[in-house]
mmCIF file of C-alpha atoms in Angstrom:
data_model
loop_
_atom_site.group_PDB
_atom_site.id
_atom_site.type_symbol
_atom_site.label_atom_id
_atom_site.label_comp_id
_atom_site.label_asym_id
_atom_site.label_seq_id
_atom_site.Cartn_x
_atom_site.Cartn_y
_atom_site.Cartn_z
ATOM 1 C CA UNK A 1 83.495 115.669 89.074
ATOM 2 C CA UNK A 2 83.160 111.895 89.100
ATOM 3 C CA UNK A 3 86.256 109.815 88.411
ATOM 4 C CA UNK A 4 85.167 106.603 86.689
ATOM 5 C CA UNK A 5 87.500 103.663 86.105
ATOM 6 C CA UNK A 6 86.593 101.425 83.163
ATOM 7 C CA UNK A 7 88.096 97.957 83.438
ATOM 8 C CA UNK A 8 87.707 94.589 81.766
ATOM 9 C CA UNK A 9 89.704 91.507 80.852
ATOM 10 C CA UNK A 10 91.111 90.641 77.460
ATOM 11 C CA UNK A 11 88.366 90.253 74.835
ATOM 12 C CA UNK A 12 85.726 91.913 77.019
ATOM 13 C CA UNK A 13 85.279 94.951 74.773
ATOM 14 C CA UNK A 14 86.666 97.472 77.283
ATOM 15 C CA UNK A 15 88.585 99.327 74.568
ATOM 16 C CA UNK A 16 85.413 99.680 72.483
ATOM 17 C CA UNK A 17 83.620 101.093 75.511
ATOM 18 C CA UNK A 18 86.408 103.615 76.138
ATOM 19 C CA UNK A 19 86.415 104.621 72.475
ATOM 20 C CA UNK A 20 82.641 105.138 72.510
ATOM 21 C CA UNK A 21 82.830 107.227 75.700
ATOM 22 C CA UNK A 22 85.543 109.365 74.102
ATOM 23 C CA UNK A 23 83.428 109.830 70.962
ATOM 24 C CA UNK A 24 80.542 110.901 73.224
ATOM 25 C CA UNK A 25 82.689 113.878 74.246
ATOM 26 C CA UNK A 26 84.169 112.709 77.523
ATOM 27 C CA UNK A 27 87.866 112.693 78.404
ATOM 28 C CA UNK A 28 89.270 109.171 78.779
ATOM 29 C CA UNK A 29 92.715 108.860 80.313
ATOM 30 C CA UNK A 30 94.773 105.825 79.317
ATOM 31 C CA UNK A 31 97.731 105.821 81.717
ATOM 32 C CA UNK A 32 99.409 102.914 79.889
ATOM 33 C CA UNK A 33 99.297 104.834 76.598
ATOM 34 C CA UNK A 34 100.646 107.958 78.330
ATOM 35 C CA UNK A 35 103.511 105.943 79.776
ATOM 36 C CA UNK A 36 104.316 104.382 76.384
ATOM 37 C CA UNK A 37 104.258 107.807 74.708
ATOM 38 C CA UNK A 38 106.595 109.173 77.361
ATOM 39 C CA UNK A 39 109.216 106.517 76.567
ATOM 40 C CA UNK A 40 108.774 106.495 72.788
ATOM 41 C CA UNK A 41 111.028 108.436 70.412
ATOM 42 C CA UNK A 42 110.921 112.092 71.449
ATOM 43 C CA UNK A 43 109.025 111.255 74.652
ATOM 44 C CA UNK A 44 109.449 113.551 77.654
ATOM 45 C CA UNK A 45 111.054 110.791 79.785
ATOM 46 C CA UNK A 46 113.820 109.983 77.287
ATOM 47 C CA UNK A 47 116.253 112.726 78.454
ATOM 48 C CA UNK A 48 115.759 111.588 82.080
ATOM 49 C CA UNK A 49 116.429 107.950 81.136
ATOM 50 C CA UNK A 50 119.517 108.858 79.114
ATOM 51 C CA UNK A 51 120.890 110.947 81.994
ATOM 52 C CA UNK A 52 120.131 108.461 84.784
ATOM 53 C CA UNK A 53 120.635 105.118 83.031
ATOM 54 C CA UNK A 54 122.962 105.869 80.140
ATOM 55 C CA UNK A 55 122.624 106.095 76.351
ATOM 56 C CA UNK A 56 122.742 102.297 76.016
ATOM 57 C CA UNK A 57 119.130 102.202 77.241
ATOM 58 C CA UNK A 58 117.994 104.276 74.259
ATOM 59 C CA UNK A 59 117.324 102.581 70.906
ATOM 60 C CA UNK A 60 118.653 103.999 67.639
ATOM 61 C CA UNK A 61 115.216 105.452 66.891
ATOM 62 C CA UNK A 62 115.323 107.405 70.156
ATOM 63 C CA UNK A 63 112.869 105.223 72.096
ATOM 64 C CA UNK A 64 113.450 103.337 75.337
ATOM 65 C CA UNK A 65 114.946 99.866 75.027
ATOM 66 C CA UNK A 66 112.117 98.264 76.984
ATOM 67 C CA UNK A 67 113.603 94.765 77.156
ATOM 68 C CA UNK A 68 116.906 96.040 78.535
ATOM 69 C CA UNK A 69 115.184 98.292 81.070
ATOM 70 C CA UNK A 70 112.784 95.548 82.140
ATOM 71 C CA UNK A 71 115.722 93.210 82.829
ATOM 72 C CA UNK A 72 117.464 95.872 84.918
ATOM 73 C CA UNK A 73 114.534 97.000 87.065
ATOM 74 C CA UNK A 74 113.405 93.422 87.642
ATOM 75 C CA UNK A 75 116.759 92.702 89.290
ATOM 76 C CA UNK A 76 117.340 96.004 91.098
ATOM 77 C CA UNK A 77 114.542 97.649 93.157
ATOM 78 C CA UNK A 78 116.587 100.862 93.467
ATOM 79 C CA UNK A 79 116.756 101.184 89.683
ATOM 80 C CA UNK A 80 113.010 100.517 89.511
ATOM 81 C CA UNK A 81 112.403 103.375 91.958
ATOM 82 C CA UNK A 82 114.708 105.619 89.913
ATOM 83 C CA UNK A 83 112.813 104.805 86.707
ATOM 84 C CA UNK A 84 109.447 105.415 88.378
ATOM 85 C CA UNK A 85 110.655 108.781 89.676
ATOM 86 C CA UNK A 86 111.098 109.926 86.081
ATOM 87 C CA UNK A 87 108.120 108.180 84.493
ATOM 88 C CA UNK A 88 105.302 107.104 86.818
ATOM 89 C CA UNK A 89 105.457 110.317 88.834
ATOM 90 C CA UNK A 90 105.341 112.377 85.638
ATOM 91 C CA UNK A 91 102.349 110.394 84.340
ATOM 92 C CA UNK A 92 100.548 110.984 87.647
ATOM 93 C CA UNK A 93 101.370 114.704 87.469
ATOM 94 C CA UNK A 94 100.069 114.840 83.887
ATOM 95 C CA UNK A 95 96.873 113.037 84.929
ATOM 96 C CA UNK A 96 96.362 115.466 87.802
ATOM 97 C CA UNK A 97 96.837 118.412 85.416
ATOM 98 C CA UNK A 98 94.204 116.932 83.065
ATOM 99 C CA UNK A 99 91.882 116.368 86.030
ATOM 100 C CA UNK A 100 92.176 120.020 87.138
ATOM 101 C CA UNK A 101 91.683 121.293 83.584
ATOM 102 C CA UNK A 102 88.560 119.158 83.017
ATOM 103 C CA UNK A 103 87.132 120.141 86.406
ATOM 104 C CA UNK A 104 87.607 123.832 85.593
ATOM 105 C CA UNK A 105 85.922 123.214 82.235
ATOM 106 C CA UNK A 106 82.853 121.955 84.084
ATOM 107 C CA UNK A 107 83.123 118.294 83.076
ATOM 108 C CA UNK A 108 80.872 116.076 85.168
ATOM 109 C CA UNK A 109 83.015 112.958 84.766
ATOM 110 C CA UNK A 110 86.559 111.944 83.914
ATOM 111 C CA UNK A 111 87.085 108.367 82.727
ATOM 112 C CA UNK A 112 90.162 106.189 83.210
ATOM 113 C CA UNK A 113 90.858 103.171 80.975
ATOM 114 C CA UNK A 114 92.515 100.650 83.337
ATOM 115 C CA UNK A 115 92.742 97.011 82.165
ATOM 116 C CA UNK A 116 94.364 95.662 85.352
ATOM 117 C CA UNK A 117 92.477 97.722 87.922
ATOM 118 C CA UNK A 118 91.790 94.888 90.359
ATOM 119 C CA UNK A 119 95.132 93.215 89.750
ATOM 120 C CA UNK A 120 96.900 96.410 90.890
ATOM 121 C CA UNK A 121 94.512 97.006 93.800
ATOM 122 C CA UNK A 122 93.824 100.624 92.812
ATOM 123 C CA UNK A 123 90.007 100.530 92.554
ATOM 124 C CA UNK A 124 89.648 102.707 95.674
ATOM 125 C CA UNK A 125 91.403 105.565 93.821
ATOM 126 C CA UNK A 126 88.195 106.167 91.808
ATOM 127 C CA UNK A 127 84.673 107.247 92.703
ATOM 128 C CA UNK A 128 83.049 104.630 90.491
ATOM 129 C CA UNK A 129 84.175 101.422 88.740
ATOM 130 C CA UNK A 130 82.559 100.126 85.550
ATOM 131 C CA UNK A 131 83.442 96.531 84.657
ATOM 132 C CA UNK A 132 83.034 95.366 81.071
ATOM 133 C CA UNK A 133 82.596 91.611 80.872
ATOM 134 C CA UNK A 134 81.576 88.770 78.577
ATOM 135 C CA UNK A 135 81.326 84.997 78.808
ATOM 136 C CA UNK A 136 84.676 83.206 78.707
ATOM 137 C CA UNK A 137 83.954 81.495 75.371
ATOM 138 C CA UNK A 138 82.904 84.800 73.780
ATOM 139 C CA UNK A 139 86.063 86.557 74.991
ATOM 140 C CA UNK A 140 88.315 83.697 73.852
ATOM 141 C CA UNK A 141 86.721 83.634 70.384
ATOM 142 C CA UNK A 142 87.178 87.398 70.005
ATOM 143 C CA UNK A 143 90.851 87.277 70.951
ATOM 144 C CA UNK A 144 91.540 84.316 68.645
ATOM 145 C CA UNK A 145 89.832 86.106 65.742
ATOM 146 C CA UNK A 146 91.529 89.440 66.492
ATOM 147 C CA UNK A 147 95.070 88.334 67.335
ATOM 148 C CA UNK A 148 95.338 84.803 65.945
ATOM 149 C CA UNK A 149 96.459 83.570 69.369
ATOM 150 C CA UNK A 150 96.245 79.880 70.203
ATOM 151 C CA UNK A 151 93.533 78.893 72.705
ATOM 152 C CA UNK A 152 96.103 77.584 75.212
ATOM 153 C CA UNK A 153 97.862 80.977 75.261
ATOM 154 C CA UNK A 154 94.531 82.741 75.768
ATOM 155 C CA UNK A 155 93.876 80.449 78.752
ATOM 156 C CA UNK A 156 97.209 81.529 80.250
ATOM 157 C CA UNK A 157 96.488 85.236 79.685
ATOM 158 C CA UNK A 158 92.992 85.010 81.138
ATOM 159 C CA UNK A 159 94.290 82.926 84.032
ATOM 160 C CA UNK A 160 96.693 85.726 84.967
ATOM 161 C CA UNK A 161 93.868 88.279 85.210
ATOM 162 C CA UNK A 162 91.419 88.747 88.058
ATOM 163 C CA UNK A 163 88.450 86.368 87.981
ATOM 164 C CA UNK A 164 85.406 87.758 86.136
ATOM 165 C CA UNK A 165 83.045 86.962 89.010
ATOM 166 C CA UNK A 166 85.345 88.867 91.359
ATOM 167 C CA UNK A 167 85.341 91.903 89.052
ATOM 168 C CA UNK A 168 81.554 91.806 88.701
ATOM 169 C CA UNK A 169 81.046 91.546 92.461
ATOM 170 C CA UNK A 170 83.332 94.521 93.168
ATOM 171 C CA UNK A 171 82.214 96.867 90.364
ATOM 172 C CA UNK A 172 79.683 99.646 90.843
ATOM 173 C CA UNK A 173 78.251 99.066 87.367
ATOM 174 C CA UNK A 174 78.588 96.038 85.077
ATOM 175 C CA UNK A 175 78.381 96.216 81.275
ATOM 176 C CA UNK A 176 77.767 92.766 79.768
ATOM 177 C CA UNK A 177 79.063 92.398 76.225
ATOM 178 C CA UNK A 178 78.010 89.031 74.798
ATOM 179 C CA UNK A 179 76.250 90.462 71.737
ATOM 180 C CA UNK A 180 76.805 92.913 68.901
ATOM 181 C CA UNK A 181 78.700 96.202 68.974
ATOM 182 C CA UNK A 182 75.369 98.029 68.699
ATOM 183 C CA UNK A 183 74.055 96.229 71.768
ATOM 184 C CA UNK A 184 77.239 97.115 73.641
ATOM 185 C CA UNK A 185 76.905 100.820 72.787
ATOM 186 C CA UNK A 186 73.296 100.747 73.971
ATOM 187 C CA UNK A 187 74.472 99.338 77.311
ATOM 188 C CA UNK A 188 77.106 102.066 77.590
ATOM 189 C CA UNK A 189 74.357 104.644 77.033
ATOM 190 C CA UNK A 190 72.423 102.967 79.862
ATOM 191 C CA UNK A 191 75.488 103.321 82.108
ATOM 192 C CA UNK A 192 75.897 106.993 81.221
ATOM 193 C CA UNK A 193 72.208 107.578 81.951
ATOM 194 C CA UNK A 194 72.498 105.759 85.277
ATOM 195 C CA UNK A 195 75.039 108.401 86.351
ATOM 196 C CA UNK A 196 73.108 111.314 84.804
ATOM 197 C CA UNK A 197 75.840 111.927 82.246
ATOM 198 C CA UNK A 198 73.520 112.013 79.229
#
């Protein structure tokens, strides 16, 4: 079973690609969403956090106080390791369980939605990397229209992410998204065909 990482910078359309792949019947794992769910109200990591960090790290609604935890783990590497032992490790275990289940079901590919793949240096963890990209001006316009963010803030966000040319040069397959949603979906179909998945 192929493991395929789908990555792309802000405004590239990566989320649309992942959504389309999911609608096509494939499993798409979003580790960030799994981690957020784990520390939301009723999440499986909340008892661990309460026990190891104290009730003051839990909001009234039962979710993790992210700002308070971020301040703590930023200052104390031991606390960061303790948090990861109860969250990151569990996410990885959950992902592995999904991987085994999908493999036993005969799936030919398992997709991973990873925005900061190159920034975290984890591209070698996957068999194949698909990079979704678009021209800078196109991406900036999308983000401004979607989020109402000022252009100078978008420049800062994009500046903190890996360079598009770097992503394109390292990816196994590049999906260019400068046009319509329909054109993007057609390119995703081309990518799926290129790997004999449709």
